[in-house]
mmCIF file with all atom_site columns, C-alpha atoms in Angstrom:
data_model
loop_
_atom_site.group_PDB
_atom_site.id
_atom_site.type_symbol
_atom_site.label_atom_id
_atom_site.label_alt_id
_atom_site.label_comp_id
_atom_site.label_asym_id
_atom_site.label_entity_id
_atom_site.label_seq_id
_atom_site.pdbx_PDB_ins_code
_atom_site.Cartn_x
_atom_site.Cartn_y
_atom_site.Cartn_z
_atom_site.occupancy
_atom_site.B_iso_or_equiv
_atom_site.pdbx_formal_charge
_atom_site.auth_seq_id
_atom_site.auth_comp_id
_atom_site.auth_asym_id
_atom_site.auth_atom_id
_atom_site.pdbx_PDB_model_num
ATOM 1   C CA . UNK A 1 1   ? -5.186  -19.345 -1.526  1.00 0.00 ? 277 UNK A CA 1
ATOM 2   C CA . UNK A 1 2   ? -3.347  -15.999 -1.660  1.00 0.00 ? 278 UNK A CA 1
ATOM 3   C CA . UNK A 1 3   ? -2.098  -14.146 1.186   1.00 0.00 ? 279 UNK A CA 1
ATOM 4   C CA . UNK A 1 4   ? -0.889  -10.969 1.501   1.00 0.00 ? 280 UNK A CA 1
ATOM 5   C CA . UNK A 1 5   ? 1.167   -9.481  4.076   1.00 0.00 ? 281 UNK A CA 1
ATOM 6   C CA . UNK A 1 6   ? 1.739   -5.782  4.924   1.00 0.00 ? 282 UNK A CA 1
ATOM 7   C CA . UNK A 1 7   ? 5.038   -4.623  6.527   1.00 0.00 ? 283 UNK A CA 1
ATOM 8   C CA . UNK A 1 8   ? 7.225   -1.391  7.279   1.00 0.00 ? 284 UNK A CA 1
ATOM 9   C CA . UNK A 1 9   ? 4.822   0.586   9.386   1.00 0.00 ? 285 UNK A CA 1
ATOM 10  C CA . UNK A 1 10  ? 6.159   1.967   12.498  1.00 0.00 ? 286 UNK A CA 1
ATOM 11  C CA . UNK A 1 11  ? 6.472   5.456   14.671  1.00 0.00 ? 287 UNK A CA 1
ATOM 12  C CA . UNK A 1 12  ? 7.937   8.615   12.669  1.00 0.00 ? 288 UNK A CA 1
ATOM 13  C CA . UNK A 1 13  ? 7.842   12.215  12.943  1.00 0.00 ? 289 UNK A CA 1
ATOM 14  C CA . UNK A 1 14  ? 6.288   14.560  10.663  1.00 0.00 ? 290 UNK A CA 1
ATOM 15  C CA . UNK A 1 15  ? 8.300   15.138  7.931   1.00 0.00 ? 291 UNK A CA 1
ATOM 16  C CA . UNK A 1 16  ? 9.244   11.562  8.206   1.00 0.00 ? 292 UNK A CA 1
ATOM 17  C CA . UNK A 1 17  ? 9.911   8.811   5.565   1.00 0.00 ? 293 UNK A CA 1
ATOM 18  C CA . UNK A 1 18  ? 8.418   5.095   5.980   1.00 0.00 ? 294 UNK A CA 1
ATOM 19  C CA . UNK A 1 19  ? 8.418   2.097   3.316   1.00 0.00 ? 295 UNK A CA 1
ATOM 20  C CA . UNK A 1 20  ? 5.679   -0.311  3.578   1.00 0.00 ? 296 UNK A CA 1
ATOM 21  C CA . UNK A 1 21  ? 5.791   -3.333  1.376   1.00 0.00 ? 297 UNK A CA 1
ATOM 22  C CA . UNK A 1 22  ? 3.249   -5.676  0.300   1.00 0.00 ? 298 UNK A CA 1
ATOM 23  C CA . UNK A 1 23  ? 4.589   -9.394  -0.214  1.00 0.00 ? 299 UNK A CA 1
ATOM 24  C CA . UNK A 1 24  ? 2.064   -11.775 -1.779  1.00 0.00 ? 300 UNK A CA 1
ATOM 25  C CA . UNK A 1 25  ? 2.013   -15.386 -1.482  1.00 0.00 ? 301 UNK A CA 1
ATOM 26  C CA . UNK A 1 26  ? 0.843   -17.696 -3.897  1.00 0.00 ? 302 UNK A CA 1
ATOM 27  C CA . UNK A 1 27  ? 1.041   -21.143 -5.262  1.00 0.00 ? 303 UNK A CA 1
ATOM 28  C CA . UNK A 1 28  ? 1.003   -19.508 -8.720  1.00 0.00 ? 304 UNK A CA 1
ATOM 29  C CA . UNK A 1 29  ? 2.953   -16.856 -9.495  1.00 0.00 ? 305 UNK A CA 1
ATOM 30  C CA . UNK A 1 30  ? 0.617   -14.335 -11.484 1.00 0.00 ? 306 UNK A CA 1
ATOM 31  C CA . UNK A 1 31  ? 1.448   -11.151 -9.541  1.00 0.00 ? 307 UNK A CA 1
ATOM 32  C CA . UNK A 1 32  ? 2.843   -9.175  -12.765 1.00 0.00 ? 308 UNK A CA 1
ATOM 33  C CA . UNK A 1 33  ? -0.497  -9.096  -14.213 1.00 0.00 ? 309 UNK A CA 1
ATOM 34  C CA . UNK A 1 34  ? -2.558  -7.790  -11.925 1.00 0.00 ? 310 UNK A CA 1
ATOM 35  C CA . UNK A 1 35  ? -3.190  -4.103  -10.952 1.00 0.00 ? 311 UNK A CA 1
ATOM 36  C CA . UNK A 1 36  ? -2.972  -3.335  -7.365  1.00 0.00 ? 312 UNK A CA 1
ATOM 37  C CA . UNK A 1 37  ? -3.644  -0.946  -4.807  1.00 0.00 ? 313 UNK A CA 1
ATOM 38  C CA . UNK A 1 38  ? -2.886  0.630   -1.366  1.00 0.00 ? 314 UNK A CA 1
ATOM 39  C CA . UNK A 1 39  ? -5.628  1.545   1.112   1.00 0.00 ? 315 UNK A CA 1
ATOM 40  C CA . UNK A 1 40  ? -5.852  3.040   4.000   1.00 0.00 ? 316 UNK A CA 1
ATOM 41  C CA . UNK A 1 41  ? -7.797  3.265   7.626   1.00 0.00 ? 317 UNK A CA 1
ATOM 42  C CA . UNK A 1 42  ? -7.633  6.146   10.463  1.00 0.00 ? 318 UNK A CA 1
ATOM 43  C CA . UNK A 1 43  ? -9.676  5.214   13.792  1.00 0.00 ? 319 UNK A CA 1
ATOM 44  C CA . UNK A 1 44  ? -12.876 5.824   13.479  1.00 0.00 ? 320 UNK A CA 1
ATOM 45  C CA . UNK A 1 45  ? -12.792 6.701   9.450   1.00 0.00 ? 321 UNK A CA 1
ATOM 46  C CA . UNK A 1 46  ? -14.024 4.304   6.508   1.00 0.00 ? 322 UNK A CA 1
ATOM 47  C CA . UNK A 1 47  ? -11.235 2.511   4.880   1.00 0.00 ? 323 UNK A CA 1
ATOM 48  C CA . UNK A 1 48  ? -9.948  4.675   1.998   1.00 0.00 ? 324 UNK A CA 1
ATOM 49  C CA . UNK A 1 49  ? -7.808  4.352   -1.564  1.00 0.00 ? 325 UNK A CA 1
ATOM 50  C CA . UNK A 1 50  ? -4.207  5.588   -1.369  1.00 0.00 ? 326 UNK A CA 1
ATOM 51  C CA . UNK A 1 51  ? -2.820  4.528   -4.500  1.00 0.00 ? 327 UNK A CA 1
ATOM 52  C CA . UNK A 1 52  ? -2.704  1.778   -7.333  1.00 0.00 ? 328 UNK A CA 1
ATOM 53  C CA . UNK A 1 53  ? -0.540  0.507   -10.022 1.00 0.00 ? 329 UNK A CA 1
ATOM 54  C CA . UNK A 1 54  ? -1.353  -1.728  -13.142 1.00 0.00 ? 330 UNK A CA 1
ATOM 55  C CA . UNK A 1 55  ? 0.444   -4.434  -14.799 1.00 0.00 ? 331 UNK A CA 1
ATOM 56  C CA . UNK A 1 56  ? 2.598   -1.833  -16.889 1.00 0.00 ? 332 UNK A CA 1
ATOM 57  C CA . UNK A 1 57  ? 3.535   0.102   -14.026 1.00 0.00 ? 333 UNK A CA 1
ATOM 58  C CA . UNK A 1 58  ? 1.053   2.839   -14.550 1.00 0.00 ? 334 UNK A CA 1
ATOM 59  C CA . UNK A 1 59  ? 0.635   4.605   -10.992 1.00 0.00 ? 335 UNK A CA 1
ATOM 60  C CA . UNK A 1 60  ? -2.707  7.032   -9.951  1.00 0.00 ? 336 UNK A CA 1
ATOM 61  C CA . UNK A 1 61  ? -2.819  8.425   -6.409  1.00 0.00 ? 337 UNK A CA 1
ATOM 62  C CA . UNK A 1 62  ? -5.167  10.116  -3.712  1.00 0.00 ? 338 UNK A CA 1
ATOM 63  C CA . UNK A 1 63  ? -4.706  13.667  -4.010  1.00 0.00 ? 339 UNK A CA 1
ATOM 64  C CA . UNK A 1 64  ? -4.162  13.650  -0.230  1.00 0.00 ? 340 UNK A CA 1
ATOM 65  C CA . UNK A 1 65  ? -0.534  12.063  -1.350  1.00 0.00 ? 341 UNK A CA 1
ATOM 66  C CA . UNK A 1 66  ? 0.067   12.973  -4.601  1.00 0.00 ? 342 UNK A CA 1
ATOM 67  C CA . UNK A 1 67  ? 3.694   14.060  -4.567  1.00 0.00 ? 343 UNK A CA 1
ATOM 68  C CA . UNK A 1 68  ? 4.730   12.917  -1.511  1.00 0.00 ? 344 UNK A CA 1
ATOM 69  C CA . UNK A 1 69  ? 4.140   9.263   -2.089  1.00 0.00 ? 345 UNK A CA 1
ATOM 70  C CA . UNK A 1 70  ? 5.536   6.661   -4.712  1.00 0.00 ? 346 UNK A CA 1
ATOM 71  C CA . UNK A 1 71  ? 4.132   3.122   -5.073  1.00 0.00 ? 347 UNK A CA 1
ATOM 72  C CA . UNK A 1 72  ? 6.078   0.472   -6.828  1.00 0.00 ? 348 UNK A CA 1
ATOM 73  C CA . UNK A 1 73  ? 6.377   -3.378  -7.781  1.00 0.00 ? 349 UNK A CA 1
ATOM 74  C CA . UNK A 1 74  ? 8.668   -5.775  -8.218  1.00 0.00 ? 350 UNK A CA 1
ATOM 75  C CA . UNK A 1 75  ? 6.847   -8.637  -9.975  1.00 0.00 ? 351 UNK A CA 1
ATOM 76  C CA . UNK A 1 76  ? 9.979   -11.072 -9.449  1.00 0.00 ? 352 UNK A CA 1
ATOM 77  C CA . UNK A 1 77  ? 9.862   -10.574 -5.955  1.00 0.00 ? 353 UNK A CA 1
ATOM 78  C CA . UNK A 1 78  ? 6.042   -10.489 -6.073  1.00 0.00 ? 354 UNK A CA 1
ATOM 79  C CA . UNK A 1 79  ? 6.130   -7.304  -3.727  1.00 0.00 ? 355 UNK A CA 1
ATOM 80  C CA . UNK A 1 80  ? 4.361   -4.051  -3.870  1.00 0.00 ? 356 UNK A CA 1
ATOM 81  C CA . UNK A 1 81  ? 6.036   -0.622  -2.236  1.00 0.00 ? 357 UNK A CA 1
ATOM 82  C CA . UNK A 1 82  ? 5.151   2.593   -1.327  1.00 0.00 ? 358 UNK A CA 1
ATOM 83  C CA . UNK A 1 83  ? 7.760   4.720   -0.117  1.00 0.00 ? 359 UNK A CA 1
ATOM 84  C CA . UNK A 1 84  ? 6.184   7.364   1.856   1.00 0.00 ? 360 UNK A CA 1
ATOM 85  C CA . UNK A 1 85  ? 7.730   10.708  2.097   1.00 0.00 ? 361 UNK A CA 1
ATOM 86  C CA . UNK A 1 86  ? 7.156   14.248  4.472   1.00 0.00 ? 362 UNK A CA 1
ATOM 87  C CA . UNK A 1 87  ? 4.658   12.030  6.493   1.00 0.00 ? 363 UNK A CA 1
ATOM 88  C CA . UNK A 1 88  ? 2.068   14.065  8.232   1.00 0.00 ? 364 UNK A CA 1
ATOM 89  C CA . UNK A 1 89  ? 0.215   13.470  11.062  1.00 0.00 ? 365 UNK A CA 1
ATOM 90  C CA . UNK A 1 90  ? -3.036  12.891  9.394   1.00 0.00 ? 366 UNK A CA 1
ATOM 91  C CA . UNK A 1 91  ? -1.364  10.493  7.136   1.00 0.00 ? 367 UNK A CA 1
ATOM 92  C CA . UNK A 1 92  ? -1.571  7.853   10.702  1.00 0.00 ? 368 UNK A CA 1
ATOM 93  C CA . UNK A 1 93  ? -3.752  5.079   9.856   1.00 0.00 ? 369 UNK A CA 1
ATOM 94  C CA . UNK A 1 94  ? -3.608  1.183   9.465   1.00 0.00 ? 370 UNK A CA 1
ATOM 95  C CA . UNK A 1 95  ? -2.378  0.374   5.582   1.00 0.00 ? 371 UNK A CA 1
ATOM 96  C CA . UNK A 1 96  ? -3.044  -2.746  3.708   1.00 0.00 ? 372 UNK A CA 1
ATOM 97  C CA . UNK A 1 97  ? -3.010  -3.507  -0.020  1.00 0.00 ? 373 UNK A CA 1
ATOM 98  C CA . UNK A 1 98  ? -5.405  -5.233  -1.683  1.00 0.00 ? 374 UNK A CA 1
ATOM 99  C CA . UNK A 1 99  ? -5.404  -6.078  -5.788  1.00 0.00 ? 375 UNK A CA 1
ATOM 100 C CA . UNK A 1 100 ? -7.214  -7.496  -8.966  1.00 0.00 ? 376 UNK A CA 1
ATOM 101 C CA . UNK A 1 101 ? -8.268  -11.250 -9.526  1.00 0.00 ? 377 UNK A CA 1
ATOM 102 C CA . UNK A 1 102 ? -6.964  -13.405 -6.981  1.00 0.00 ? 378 UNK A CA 1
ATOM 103 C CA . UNK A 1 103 ? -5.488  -11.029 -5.223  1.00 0.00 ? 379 UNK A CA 1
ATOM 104 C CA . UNK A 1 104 ? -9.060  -8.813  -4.154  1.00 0.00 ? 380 UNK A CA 1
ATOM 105 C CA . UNK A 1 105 ? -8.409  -10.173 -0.327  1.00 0.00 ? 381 UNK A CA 1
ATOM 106 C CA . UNK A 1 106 ? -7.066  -8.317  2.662   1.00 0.00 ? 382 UNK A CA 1
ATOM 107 C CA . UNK A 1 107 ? -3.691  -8.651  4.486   1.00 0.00 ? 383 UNK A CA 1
ATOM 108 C CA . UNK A 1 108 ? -3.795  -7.600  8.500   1.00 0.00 ? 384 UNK A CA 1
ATOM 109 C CA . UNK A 1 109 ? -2.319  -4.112  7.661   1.00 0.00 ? 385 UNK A CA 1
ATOM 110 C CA . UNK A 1 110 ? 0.457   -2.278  9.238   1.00 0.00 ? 386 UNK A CA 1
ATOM 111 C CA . UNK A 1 111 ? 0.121   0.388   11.707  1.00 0.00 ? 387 UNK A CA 1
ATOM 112 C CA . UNK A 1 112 ? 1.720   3.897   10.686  1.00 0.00 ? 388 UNK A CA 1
ATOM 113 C CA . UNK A 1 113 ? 1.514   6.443   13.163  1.00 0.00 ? 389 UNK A CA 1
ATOM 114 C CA . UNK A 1 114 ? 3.143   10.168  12.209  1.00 0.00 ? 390 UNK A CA 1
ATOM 115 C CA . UNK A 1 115 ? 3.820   12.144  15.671  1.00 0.00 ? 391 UNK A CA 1
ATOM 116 C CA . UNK A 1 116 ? 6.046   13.911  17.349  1.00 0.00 ? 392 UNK A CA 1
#
């Protein structure tokens, strides 16, 4: 059964930097061929797409972050990124990742809270 596991959230400022990473665990290691994603969820909001990236490393993003955020992968380490950049307070939210085949299943999220 996969897991995945969301880390790097914390407090920052606006204008702040953060990286969360996604690790998955698995008995088999597929990771490198699946696409996957970021989401996020603000209190009280439905849970939202952030950003995804395929197999090939072919990224898309929300136009909300477009620019300010960067999501990676490093298959060896089966561990997804996303380096987040001039935070802003509407960016605060719970963020988990989520993926294709085996890997469509939820993490417990980290928290990321942008305030000053």
């Amino acid at each position: 059964q996969v897991q995945l596991v969301e880390s790097g959230g914390g407090l920052v400022q606006p204008g702040g930097s953060l990286r969360l990473s996604c690790a998955a665990s698995t008995s088999r290691s597929v990771f490198s061929i699946y696409a996957m994603h970021w989401y996020r969820q603000a209190p009280g909001k439905q849970r939202e797409w952030v950003a995804s990236i395929t197999s090939t490393g072919l990224t898309n993003y929300a136009d909300s972050v477009k620019g300010r955020f960067t999501i990676s992968r490093d298959n060896g380490k089966n561990t997804m990124y996303l380096q987040m950049n001039s935070l802003k307070p509407e960016d605060t939210a719970v963020y988990y990742c989520n993926g294709a085949g085996p890997y469509a299943t939820w993490g417990q999220g980290t928290q990321v809270t942008v305030s000053s």
